[in-house]
Amino acid sequence: MAKTYEEINDKISKGKAVVLTAEEVSELAKTLSPKEIAQKVDVVTTATFGAMCSSGAFLNFGHPTPGIRMEKIELNGVRVCGGLAAVDTYVGATDCNPERPAYGGAHIIEELVAGKEIVLEAWGKGTDDYPRRHIKTLITKDSINEAYLYNPRNAYQNYNVAVNSTNEIKHTYMGTLLPQLRNAAYSTAGELSPLINDPECRTIGLGTRIFLCGTEGYVAWNGTQFHSTREVNEHGIPVTNARTLAVVGDLKQMSTDFLRAAYYEKYGVSLFVGLGIPIPVLDEDLAHRVSIRNEQIETTISDYGDGYKILGRTNYAALRSGEIEIQGRKVRTAPVSSLAKAREIADILKSWITNGKFTLSAPVRPMPTNTSVKPLTVRGFEDETGI
Amino acid sequence: MTQKMILNFPAGISGTPITYELIRVHDVKVNILKAEIQPGQIGSLLVELEGDQEKLEKAKQFLISNGVRVSPVSSKVSYDEKRCINCGNCVSACFSGALTIGAPDWKLHFNPEKCIACKLCLTACPQKLFRIEFSTIN
Ligand code: SF4
Ligand code: SF4
C-alpha cells in the first residue's frame, strides 16, 4: 500500500513518524524486504558535506542617503557582481581578487554567517536619482536586508574518483593528487548521499524542503549541468557525475558548522556546503532505492593528470576500505568530503522530523528528464587557448 | 652522537648517491628510517645520522649545498582540531600514513611518529589548519 505525503506529514506532526538515516535503512535492509521497509519506515534522511564551487549568496545592502547606484562593488576587497539593480549583489563562492587568490567569496559568505563585519566599498557614476558616487562602510548580516544562499549546482549525484598518473603533483579541486597513482580521492557520501537514494528524483523536485547549512532550505530548480541520461549500473545508479540541484536558503539562519570556506592550493576558493534531504518512503520502489548499499554504488576512476582519461570503475565500499586496485596496482584512497559531517546532518534532520518540526513537501514540479550536458565549442574565432 | 632529520630532495636529484657519499666521504653512519623517493621526483628521507658533532655538521653542509632541504626531526606538525571538518583532504596528501581517516568515526587521526614533515598537509588542507614548528638544533 502506497503512502501519501499527507499521511506521512500527519504522522510527523503527531510525533509518530518512523525516521531513519540512509545508513540505518541500508543496514535494516540486510534483514527486511523492501515491502517490510515500506510498511515500517516513513522517512529516510540523506546528507552530504562537501566543497561545492557553484554556490553563492544574494545580498541587498539597503539604500544609503544620498543614494548610490552601485556599479562596481567590493566586499573585503573582493570584486562582486555589480549588475543587479542599485544595491543588490551576488557573491559567488569563487569570486576573488587575483592578487590574493586564497581569500574569496566563500570566505565572505562564511564571515557573514559568523556575524562578522565586512567592508563594503562601492562606486557608481552618479545618476539623477542616485547622485552618490562612492561609499565605504561596514556591514553585517543583521545590518543588511536580505541575505540568502542560492547555489546553482550542489549535491552532485555521484562523482568521479580522481587520480594522477603523471610524474608531478597536481593541485585540483579534488585536492592534492600525488604522482604515479599514489592516491585516489573520492567525494561522494556513498549510501548516505541524497541523489543516490532517489536516483530518478521521484521525490526530489522543485520546492522540496531540505536541510541547508544548518537551517531549512529548498530545492529551487534542477542544478546546472543536470545530466539525467548517464549510464546506470544494475542497481540504477549513474556511474559518474549525473544530476545536480539548485538550492536556496536564508543565510542569516545558517551556521558555520555546516558552511565553510575552502581554498584549494593553486586552484582557488570554494565553499563547503552541508545539505540534507528527506526522502519519503511512499512505496516499495522507494524503499528499495533507499536501501542501496555502498558496494552497489559504483563510480568512475578518472586520471586528472591525463585529460580525465577513464582508468576503471570502483564502488564506495572499496573506496572506504582505504585501498582500491587500479590497473593491477593497489592505490591508497581518501575522501575529500566529510562523512562525519554528513552523518551529523542526517541525524539532525532526522531529529527535526521525529520531533515534528520539519514536514515534507511534495515537489511542485518534477526534475527534467532526457537531459544531457553540452560542451562549449569555439566557433567564429581562432581558438587562442592561452595555455 | 645521533641526530634525526628529514631530508627533502628536490626533483632531479636522487637520494642514493648522496647518502652513499655521506657514508663514504663524510664518514657518518646513515640509518634510513623511512624513505619516500622515486627517481627524478621530489622525495623525502627520514634519517638518523650518527657521527661526531663536527662530522655531522659537515655532512649537513654537504646536503644543503646539494639542494637538499634539511629539517631537524623535532619539527612539530599540528592542526586546529576545533576548526577541522574531517574532510580528508590532508589524509589524501599524506603518503607517510601519519594522517588517517576511516571507519568507524571517519574523523581525522594524527600519529606524529609517522610524520616525515613533508608539509603536503599544509597546502592540502582547504582551511589551512596545519602549522609546522621547527626546533633549532645547534
Ligand atoms: S607533514 Fe603532514 S602530510 Fe607530511 S607526513 Fe607530516 S602529517 Fe603527513
Ligand atoms: S584537510 Fe583540514 S579540515 Fe580537512 S580533515 Fe584535514 S585538517 Fe581537517
Coordinates of C-alpha atoms and ligand atoms in Angstrom, one line a residue:
Chain A
M1 CA 0.0 0.0 0.0
A2 CA 1.4 3.3 -1.1
K3 CA 1.6 6.2 1.4
T4 CA 0.9 9.8 0.6
Y5 CA 2.8 12.9 1.7
E6 CA -0.3 13.9 3.7
E7 CA -0.3 10.7 5.6
I8 CA 3.4 10.9 6.4
N9 CA 3.2 14.6 7.4
D10 CA 0.2 13.8 9.6
K11 CA 2.4 11.2 11.4
I12 CA 5.2 13.7 11.6
S13 CA 3.1 16.3 13.3
K14 CA 1.7 13.7 15.7
G15 CA 5.3 12.7 16.5
K16 CA 4.7 9.2 15.3
A17 CA 6.7 9.1 12.1
V18 CA 9.4 6.5 11.8
V19 CA 12.5 8.2 10.5
L20 CA 15.9 6.5 9.8
T21 CA 19.1 7.8 8.2
A22 CA 20.0 6.3 4.8
E23 CA 22.8 4.4 6.5
E24 CA 20.4 2.9 9.1
V25 CA 17.9 1.9 6.5
S26 CA 20.7 0.2 4.4
E27 CA 21.6 -1.8 7.5
L28 CA 18.0 -2.7 8.1
A29 CA 17.6 -3.8 4.5
K30 CA 20.0 -6.7 5.2
T31 CA 17.2 -8.4 7.1
L32 CA 14.0 -6.8 5.9
S33 CA 12.5 -6.8 2.4
P34 CA 11.6 -3.5 0.6
K35 CA 7.9 -4.4 1.3
E36 CA 8.6 -4.6 5.0
I37 CA 10.7 -1.4 5.0
A38 CA 7.9 0.4 3.1
Q39 CA 5.5 -0.6 5.9
K40 CA 7.8 0.2 8.8
V41 CA 9.7 3.3 7.7
D42 CA 8.2 6.7 6.8
V43 CA 11.1 8.9 6.0
V44 CA 14.8 8.4 5.3
T45 CA 17.3 11.2 5.8
T46 CA 20.2 11.6 3.4
A47 CA 23.1 14.1 3.6
T48 CA 26.4 15.3 2.2
F49 CA 29.0 17.9 3.2
G50 CA 31.4 18.7 0.5
A51 CA 33.0 21.5 -1.4
M52 CA 30.6 22.8 -4.0
C53 CA 32.1 25.6 -6.1
S54 CA 28.8 26.6 -7.8
S55 CA 27.5 28.3 -4.7
G56 CA 26.9 31.9 -3.7
A57 CA 24.7 34.4 -1.9
F58 CA 22.3 37.2 -2.9
L59 CA 22.6 40.3 -0.7
N60 CA 20.6 43.5 -0.5
F61 CA 22.5 46.2 1.3
G62 CA 19.7 48.8 1.7
H63 CA 19.9 52.3 0.3
P64 CA 22.2 55.0 1.8
T65 CA 21.4 58.7 1.9
P66 CA 22.2 60.1 -0.6
G67 CA 21.6 57.1 -2.8
I68 CA 24.0 55.2 -5.0
R69 CA 23.6 53.0 -8.0
M70 CA 26.4 50.5 -7.1
E71 CA 28.1 49.7 -10.4
K72 CA 31.4 48.4 -9.0
I73 CA 31.2 46.6 -5.7
E74 CA 33.9 45.2 -3.4
L75 CA 33.4 43.2 -0.2
N76 CA 36.6 42.9 1.9
G77 CA 38.5 43.9 -1.3
V78 CA 36.9 41.2 -3.4
R79 CA 35.0 42.3 -6.5
V80 CA 31.5 41.0 -6.6
C81 CA 28.6 41.3 -9.1
G82 CA 27.6 44.9 -9.8
G83 CA 25.0 44.0 -12.4
L84 CA 21.9 43.8 -10.1
A85 CA 20.0 47.0 -9.7
A86 CA 21.3 49.7 -7.3
V87 CA 22.1 47.9 -4.0
D88 CA 21.8 44.2 -4.7
T89 CA 24.7 41.8 -5.4
Y90 CA 25.5 38.2 -5.8
V91 CA 28.7 37.0 -4.1
G92 CA 29.9 34.0 -6.0
A93 CA 31.8 31.5 -3.8
T94 CA 34.8 31.5 -6.2
D95 CA 34.9 35.3 -6.6
C96 CA 38.4 36.5 -5.6
N97 CA 41.0 39.2 -6.1
P98 CA 43.6 37.6 -8.3
E99 CA 46.3 39.2 -6.2
R100 CA 45.1 37.4 -3.0
P101 CA 43.8 34.2 -4.5
A102 CA 43.4 32.4 -1.2
Y103 CA 40.6 34.6 0.0
G104 CA 37.3 35.0 -1.8
G105 CA 33.6 35.0 -2.0
A106 CA 33.2 31.8 0.1
H107 CA 35.2 33.4 3.0
I108 CA 32.9 36.5 2.8
I109 CA 29.9 34.2 3.0
E110 CA 31.3 32.3 5.9
E111 CA 32.2 35.5 7.8
L112 CA 28.7 36.9 7.1
V113 CA 27.2 33.7 8.6
A114 CA 29.5 34.0 11.6
G115 CA 28.2 37.5 12.2
K116 CA 31.5 39.3 11.4
E117 CA 31.8 42.8 10.0
I118 CA 32.5 43.0 6.3
V119 CA 33.9 46.1 4.5
L120 CA 31.6 47.2 1.7
E121 CA 33.0 49.6 -0.9
A122 CA 31.1 50.6 -4.0
W123 CA 31.3 53.1 -6.8
G124 CA 28.6 54.5 -9.2
K125 CA 28.7 57.1 -11.9
G126 CA 26.1 59.2 -10.2
T127 CA 22.6 59.5 -11.7
D128 CA 19.8 61.9 -11.2
D129 CA 18.1 59.8 -8.7
Y130 CA 21.2 58.2 -7.2
P131 CA 23.8 61.0 -7.1
R132 CA 26.3 59.4 -4.8
R133 CA 29.5 58.1 -6.5
H134 CA 31.2 56.3 -3.7
I135 CA 30.5 54.6 -0.4
K136 CA 32.7 52.7 2.1
T137 CA 31.1 51.2 5.2
L138 CA 30.9 48.2 7.4
I139 CA 28.0 45.7 7.1
T140 CA 27.0 42.6 8.9
K141 CA 24.2 40.0 8.1
D142 CA 22.0 41.8 10.5
S143 CA 22.6 45.3 9.2
I144 CA 21.6 44.4 5.6
N145 CA 18.2 43.4 4.2
E146 CA 18.0 40.0 2.6
A147 CA 20.9 37.6 2.5
Y148 CA 20.2 34.2 1.0
L149 CA 22.3 31.5 -0.3
Y150 CA 21.5 30.4 -3.8
N151 CA 23.7 27.6 -5.1
P152 CA 23.2 26.8 -8.8
R153 CA 24.8 23.4 -8.7
N154 CA 25.1 21.3 -5.5
A155 CA 24.7 17.8 -4.3
Y156 CA 26.1 16.0 -7.4
Q157 CA 24.6 12.6 -7.9
N158 CA 27.8 10.6 -7.7
Y159 CA 31.3 11.9 -8.7
N160 CA 34.4 10.7 -10.3
V161 CA 37.4 9.3 -8.3
A162 CA 40.4 11.5 -9.1
V163 CA 43.9 10.1 -9.6
N164 CA 47.0 11.4 -11.3
S165 CA 49.3 9.2 -13.4
T166 CA 51.9 11.9 -14.2
N167 CA 55.2 12.4 -12.5
E168 CA 54.2 15.6 -10.9
I169 CA 51.9 16.6 -8.0
K170 CA 48.6 18.0 -9.3
H171 CA 46.7 20.6 -7.3
T172 CA 43.0 20.2 -8.1
Y173 CA 39.5 20.8 -6.7
M174 CA 39.7 17.1 -5.7
G175 CA 42.7 18.0 -3.5
T176 CA 46.4 17.2 -3.8
L177 CA 46.8 14.4 -6.3
L178 CA 50.2 12.7 -5.8
P179 CA 52.2 11.5 -8.8
Q180 CA 52.1 8.0 -10.3
L181 CA 48.7 7.0 -8.8
R182 CA 49.9 7.4 -5.2
N183 CA 46.4 8.3 -4.0
A184 CA 42.8 8.3 -5.2
A185 CA 40.4 11.0 -4.0
Y186 CA 36.6 10.5 -3.8
S187 CA 34.0 12.9 -2.7
T188 CA 30.5 11.3 -2.6
A189 CA 28.9 10.3 0.7
G190 CA 28.0 6.9 -0.8
E191 CA 24.9 5.3 0.6
L192 CA 24.2 8.5 2.6
S193 CA 24.3 10.8 -0.4
P194 CA 20.9 12.4 -1.3
L195 CA 20.6 11.8 -5.1
I196 CA 21.9 8.3 -4.8
N197 CA 18.9 7.4 -2.6
D198 CA 16.4 8.7 -5.0
P199 CA 18.3 8.2 -8.3
E200 CA 15.5 9.2 -10.6
C201 CA 14.3 12.1 -8.5
R202 CA 10.8 10.7 -7.8
T203 CA 10.5 12.8 -4.6
I204 CA 13.2 15.4 -5.1
G205 CA 11.9 18.3 -7.2
L206 CA 11.2 22.0 -7.2
G207 CA 10.1 23.0 -3.8
T208 CA 11.5 20.1 -1.8
R209 CA 12.2 21.3 1.7
I210 CA 15.7 20.4 2.8
F211 CA 18.4 21.0 5.4
L212 CA 20.8 23.6 4.1
C213 CA 23.8 24.7 6.1
G214 CA 22.1 24.4 9.5
T215 CA 18.7 25.7 8.6
E216 CA 15.8 24.8 6.3
G217 CA 16.2 25.4 2.6
Y218 CA 14.5 24.4 -0.6
V219 CA 15.4 22.9 -3.9
A220 CA 14.9 25.8 -6.2
W221 CA 15.5 24.2 -9.6
N222 CA 17.4 21.4 -11.3
G223 CA 21.0 22.2 -10.8
T224 CA 23.2 23.3 -13.7
Q225 CA 24.8 20.6 -15.8
F226 CA 21.9 18.4 -14.9
H227 CA 22.5 15.1 -16.7
S228 CA 19.7 12.6 -16.5
T229 CA 20.8 10.2 -19.1
R230 CA 24.1 8.9 -17.8
E231 CA 24.8 5.2 -18.0
V232 CA 23.4 3.5 -14.9
N233 CA 24.6 0.2 -13.3
E234 CA 22.4 -2.8 -12.5
H235 CA 21.2 -1.0 -9.4
G236 CA 20.0 2.0 -11.3
I237 CA 22.8 4.3 -10.1
P238 CA 24.6 6.5 -12.6
V239 CA 28.3 5.5 -12.7
T240 CA 29.6 9.1 -12.9
N241 CA 28.6 12.7 -12.3
A242 CA 24.9 13.0 -13.2
R243 CA 22.1 15.0 -11.7
T244 CA 22.5 18.1 -9.6
L245 CA 20.4 20.5 -7.5
A246 CA 20.0 24.3 -7.3
V247 CA 19.2 25.1 -3.7
V248 CA 18.2 28.2 -1.7
G249 CA 18.0 29.1 1.9
D250 CA 18.2 32.0 4.4
L251 CA 21.9 32.8 5.0
K252 CA 21.0 34.6 8.2
Q253 CA 19.8 31.4 9.8
M254 CA 22.8 29.3 8.7
S255 CA 25.6 28.0 10.9
T256 CA 29.4 27.9 10.1
D257 CA 29.2 24.3 11.5
F258 CA 27.7 23.4 8.1
L259 CA 29.1 26.1 5.8
R260 CA 32.8 26.6 5.4
A261 CA 35.1 28.5 3.0
A262 CA 37.8 26.4 1.3
Y263 CA 40.9 27.3 -0.6
Y264 CA 42.5 24.7 -2.9
E265 CA 46.1 25.3 -3.5
K266 CA 46.8 26.6 -7.0
Y267 CA 43.2 26.1 -7.8
G268 CA 41.1 28.6 -6.0
V269 CA 38.3 29.3 -3.5
S270 CA 35.3 27.1 -2.9
L271 CA 32.5 26.6 -0.4
F272 CA 31.8 23.5 1.8
V273 CA 28.0 23.2 1.8
G274 CA 26.1 20.9 4.2
L275 CA 23.0 19.6 2.7
G276 CA 20.4 17.1 3.9
I277 CA 17.3 15.8 2.0
P278 CA 14.5 13.8 3.5
I279 CA 13.1 11.1 1.3
P280 CA 9.5 9.9 2.0
V281 CA 9.2 6.1 1.7
L282 CA 6.0 6.3 -0.3
D283 CA 6.1 2.8 -1.7
E284 CA 8.1 -0.4 -2.2
D285 CA 10.1 1.1 -5.0
L286 CA 11.4 3.9 -2.9
A287 CA 12.0 1.5 0.0
H288 CA 14.2 -0.5 -2.4
R289 CA 16.0 2.7 -3.6
V290 CA 16.9 4.0 -0.1
S291 CA 18.2 0.6 0.8
I292 CA 21.1 0.9 -1.6
R293 CA 24.5 -0.1 -0.1
N294 CA 28.0 1.3 -0.7
E295 CA 29.1 -1.8 -2.6
Q296 CA 26.2 -1.3 -5.1
I297 CA 27.2 2.3 -5.8
E298 CA 29.8 2.4 -8.5
T299 CA 31.8 5.3 -9.8
T300 CA 34.4 6.0 -12.5
I301 CA 38.1 6.5 -11.9
S302 CA 39.4 9.4 -13.8
D303 CA 43.0 10.5 -14.5
Y304 CA 43.2 14.2 -13.7
G305 CA 46.7 14.2 -15.0
D306 CA 45.8 12.9 -18.4
G307 CA 42.7 14.7 -19.7
Y308 CA 40.3 12.9 -17.4
K309 CA 41.1 9.6 -19.0
I310 CA 39.0 6.8 -17.6
L311 CA 41.1 4.2 -15.8
G312 CA 38.3 1.9 -14.5
R313 CA 35.4 1.6 -12.1
T314 CA 35.1 1.0 -8.4
N315 CA 32.5 1.2 -5.7
Y316 CA 32.1 3.0 -2.4
A317 CA 32.7 0.0 -0.2
A318 CA 36.1 -0.4 -1.8
L319 CA 36.9 3.3 -1.7
R320 CA 36.1 3.4 2.0
S321 CA 38.3 0.3 2.7
G322 CA 41.3 2.7 2.2
E323 CA 42.6 0.9 -0.9
I324 CA 41.4 0.2 -4.4
E325 CA 43.0 -1.5 -7.3
I326 CA 43.7 0.5 -10.5
Q327 CA 45.1 -1.3 -13.5
G328 CA 46.5 -4.0 -11.2
R329 CA 48.1 -1.6 -8.8
K330 CA 47.0 -1.0 -5.2
V331 CA 46.2 2.6 -4.7
R332 CA 45.5 4.3 -1.3
T333 CA 42.2 6.1 -1.1
A334 CA 41.0 9.1 0.9
P335 CA 37.8 11.1 0.9
V336 CA 37.7 14.9 0.2
S337 CA 34.3 15.5 1.6
S338 CA 33.2 14.9 5.2
L339 CA 31.3 11.7 6.0
A340 CA 31.4 12.7 9.7
K341 CA 29.6 16.0 9.0
A342 CA 27.2 14.3 6.6
R343 CA 26.2 11.9 9.3
E344 CA 25.7 14.7 11.7
I345 CA 23.4 16.4 9.2
A346 CA 21.4 13.2 8.6
D347 CA 21.0 12.8 12.3
I348 CA 19.9 16.5 12.8
L349 CA 17.4 16.3 10.0
K350 CA 16.1 13.0 11.5
S351 CA 15.6 14.7 14.9
W352 CA 13.8 17.7 13.3
I353 CA 11.4 15.3 11.6
T354 CA 11.0 13.0 14.5
N355 CA 10.2 16.0 16.7
G356 CA 7.5 17.2 14.4
K357 CA 9.4 20.4 13.5
F358 CA 10.0 19.6 9.8
T359 CA 7.4 18.3 7.4
L360 CA 7.9 17.1 3.9
S361 CA 6.9 19.0 0.8
A362 CA 5.9 17.3 -2.4
P363 CA 7.7 18.7 -5.5
V364 CA 5.7 21.4 -7.2
R365 CA 7.4 20.3 -10.5
P366 CA 9.5 17.2 -11.1
M367 CA 13.1 17.3 -12.3
P368 CA 13.6 17.3 -16.1
T369 CA 14.2 14.0 -17.9
N370 CA 16.2 13.3 -21.1
T371 CA 18.8 16.0 -20.4
S372 CA 22.5 15.8 -21.1
V373 CA 25.4 18.2 -20.9
K374 CA 26.8 20.1 -23.9
P375 CA 30.4 21.1 -24.2
L376 CA 31.5 24.6 -25.3
T377 CA 32.8 24.7 -28.8
V378 CA 34.8 27.5 -30.2
R379 CA 33.3 29.0 -33.4
G380 CA 33.6 32.3 -35.2
F381 CA 37.1 32.9 -33.8
E382 CA 40.5 31.3 -33.9
D383 CA 41.0 29.1 -30.8
E384 CA 43.6 31.0 -28.8
T385 CA 43.8 29.0 -25.7
G386 CA 46.5 30.9 -23.9
I387 CA 47.8 27.7 -22.3
Chain B
M1 CA 76.0 11.4 18.8
T2 CA 73.0 10.7 16.6
Q3 CA 70.6 13.2 15.0
K4 CA 67.3 12.6 13.4
M5 CA 66.4 14.7 10.4
I6 CA 64.3 14.8 7.4
L7 CA 65.9 15.3 4.1
N8 CA 63.7 16.6 1.3
F9 CA 65.2 16.1 -2.1
P10 CA 64.2 18.3 -4.9
A11 CA 63.1 16.8 -8.2
G12 CA 66.0 15.8 -10.4
I13 CA 68.5 14.5 -7.8
S14 CA 68.3 11.1 -6.4
G15 CA 68.9 10.2 -2.8
T16 CA 71.1 7.2 -3.4
P17 CA 74.5 8.8 -4.4
I18 CA 74.0 11.5 -1.8
T19 CA 73.6 9.0 1.1
Y20 CA 76.4 6.9 -0.4
E21 CA 78.7 10.0 -0.3
L22 CA 77.6 10.8 3.3
I23 CA 78.8 7.4 4.4
R24 CA 81.9 7.2 2.2
V25 CA 83.3 10.8 2.2
H26 CA 81.8 12.2 5.4
D27 CA 82.1 9.1 7.5
V28 CA 78.8 9.3 9.2
K29 CA 76.5 6.3 9.7
V30 CA 73.2 6.7 7.9
N31 CA 70.2 4.9 9.2
I32 CA 67.2 5.4 6.9
L33 CA 64.1 5.2 9.0
K34 CA 61.7 6.0 6.2
A35 CA 62.2 6.6 2.5
E36 CA 59.7 8.1 0.1
I37 CA 61.7 8.6 -3.1
Q38 CA 61.2 7.9 -6.7
P39 CA 63.8 8.7 -9.3
G40 CA 63.5 12.1 -10.8
Q41 CA 60.9 13.3 -8.3
I42 CA 60.6 15.1 -5.1
G43 CA 61.4 12.7 -2.3
S44 CA 61.8 12.6 1.5
L45 CA 64.0 10.6 3.7
L46 CA 63.7 10.3 7.4
V47 CA 67.3 9.5 8.6
E48 CA 69.3 9.1 11.7
L49 CA 72.8 10.3 11.3
E50 CA 75.5 9.0 13.6
G51 CA 79.0 10.5 14.0
D52 CA 80.8 13.1 16.0
Q53 CA 79.5 16.6 16.0
E54 CA 82.0 18.1 13.5
K55 CA 81.3 15.3 11.0
L56 CA 77.6 15.7 11.4
E57 CA 77.9 19.5 10.8
K58 CA 80.0 18.9 7.7
A59 CA 77.5 16.3 6.5
K60 CA 74.7 18.7 6.9
Q61 CA 76.5 21.4 5.0
F62 CA 77.2 18.9 2.2
L63 CA 73.5 18.1 2.0
I64 CA 72.4 21.7 1.9
S65 CA 74.9 22.6 -0.8
N66 CA 73.4 19.8 -2.9
G67 CA 70.0 21.3 -2.8
V68 CA 68.6 19.0 -0.1
R69 CA 66.3 20.6 2.5
V70 CA 67.4 19.5 5.9
S71 CA 64.8 19.7 8.7
P72 CA 65.5 18.7 12.2
V73 CA 63.1 16.0 13.1
S74 CA 61.9 17.8 16.2
S75 CA 59.8 19.7 13.7
K76 CA 56.3 19.5 15.1
V77 CA 53.2 19.4 12.9
S78 CA 49.9 20.3 14.4
Y79 CA 46.5 21.3 13.3
D80 CA 43.5 23.2 14.7
E81 CA 41.2 20.4 15.7
K82 CA 38.4 22.7 16.6
R83 CA 38.0 24.0 13.0
C84 CA 38.6 20.7 11.4
I85 CA 35.6 19.4 9.4
N86 CA 37.1 15.9 8.8
C87 CA 37.0 16.3 5.1
G88 CA 40.1 14.1 4.5
N89 CA 42.0 16.4 2.1
C90 CA 45.1 16.3 4.3
V91 CA 44.9 12.5 4.5
S92 CA 44.8 12.2 0.8
A93 CA 48.1 14.1 0.5
C94 CA 49.8 12.4 3.5
F95 CA 51.7 9.5 1.9
S96 CA 53.5 8.6 5.1
G97 CA 50.4 7.4 6.8
A98 CA 50.6 9.9 9.7
L99 CA 47.2 11.3 8.9
T100 CA 44.4 8.8 8.6
I101 CA 40.6 8.8 8.4
G102 CA 38.3 5.9 8.4
A103 CA 35.7 3.6 10.0
P104 CA 34.0 3.8 12.4
D105 CA 34.1 7.5 13.2
W106 CA 35.5 9.0 9.9
K107 CA 37.4 11.6 11.9
L108 CA 40.9 12.7 11.4
H109 CA 43.6 10.9 13.3
F110 CA 47.2 12.1 13.5
N111 CA 50.1 9.9 14.5
P112 CA 53.1 12.3 14.8
E113 CA 55.6 9.4 14.9
K114 CA 54.9 8.7 11.3
C115 CA 55.2 12.3 10.2
I116 CA 58.1 13.0 7.9
A117 CA 57.4 16.7 7.8
C118 CA 56.9 16.8 4.0
K119 CA 54.5 19.7 4.6
L120 CA 52.0 18.5 2.0
C121 CA 49.1 18.7 4.5
L122 CA 49.9 22.5 5.0
T123 CA 48.8 23.2 1.4
A124 CA 46.3 20.3 1.1
C125 CA 44.0 21.5 4.0
P126 CA 41.4 23.7 2.3
Q127 CA 41.1 25.6 5.6
K128 CA 44.8 25.9 6.1
L129 CA 44.6 24.4 9.6
F130 CA 48.1 22.9 9.8
R131 CA 51.2 24.5 11.4
I132 CA 54.7 23.3 11.4
E133 CA 57.2 24.4 14.0
F134 CA 60.9 23.6 13.8
S135 CA 63.0 23.5 16.9
T136 CA 66.6 24.6 16.1
I137 CA 69.4 22.2 16.6
N138 CA 72.8 23.8 17.3
Ligands
SF4_1 S1 53.9 16.9 7.1 FE1 51.7 16.5 7.0 S2 51.5 15.4 5.1 FE2 53.6 15.3 5.6 S3 53.9 13.4 6.7 FE3 53.6 15.0 8.3 S4 51.4 15.0 8.6 FE4 51.7 13.8 6.7
SF4_2 S1 42.2 18.9 5.4 FE1 42.0 20.3 7.2 S2 39.7 20.4 7.6 FE2 40.1 18.6 6.3 S3 40.4 16.9 7.7 FE3 42.5 17.7 7.3 S4 42.8 19.2 8.9 FE4 40.6 18.7 8.9

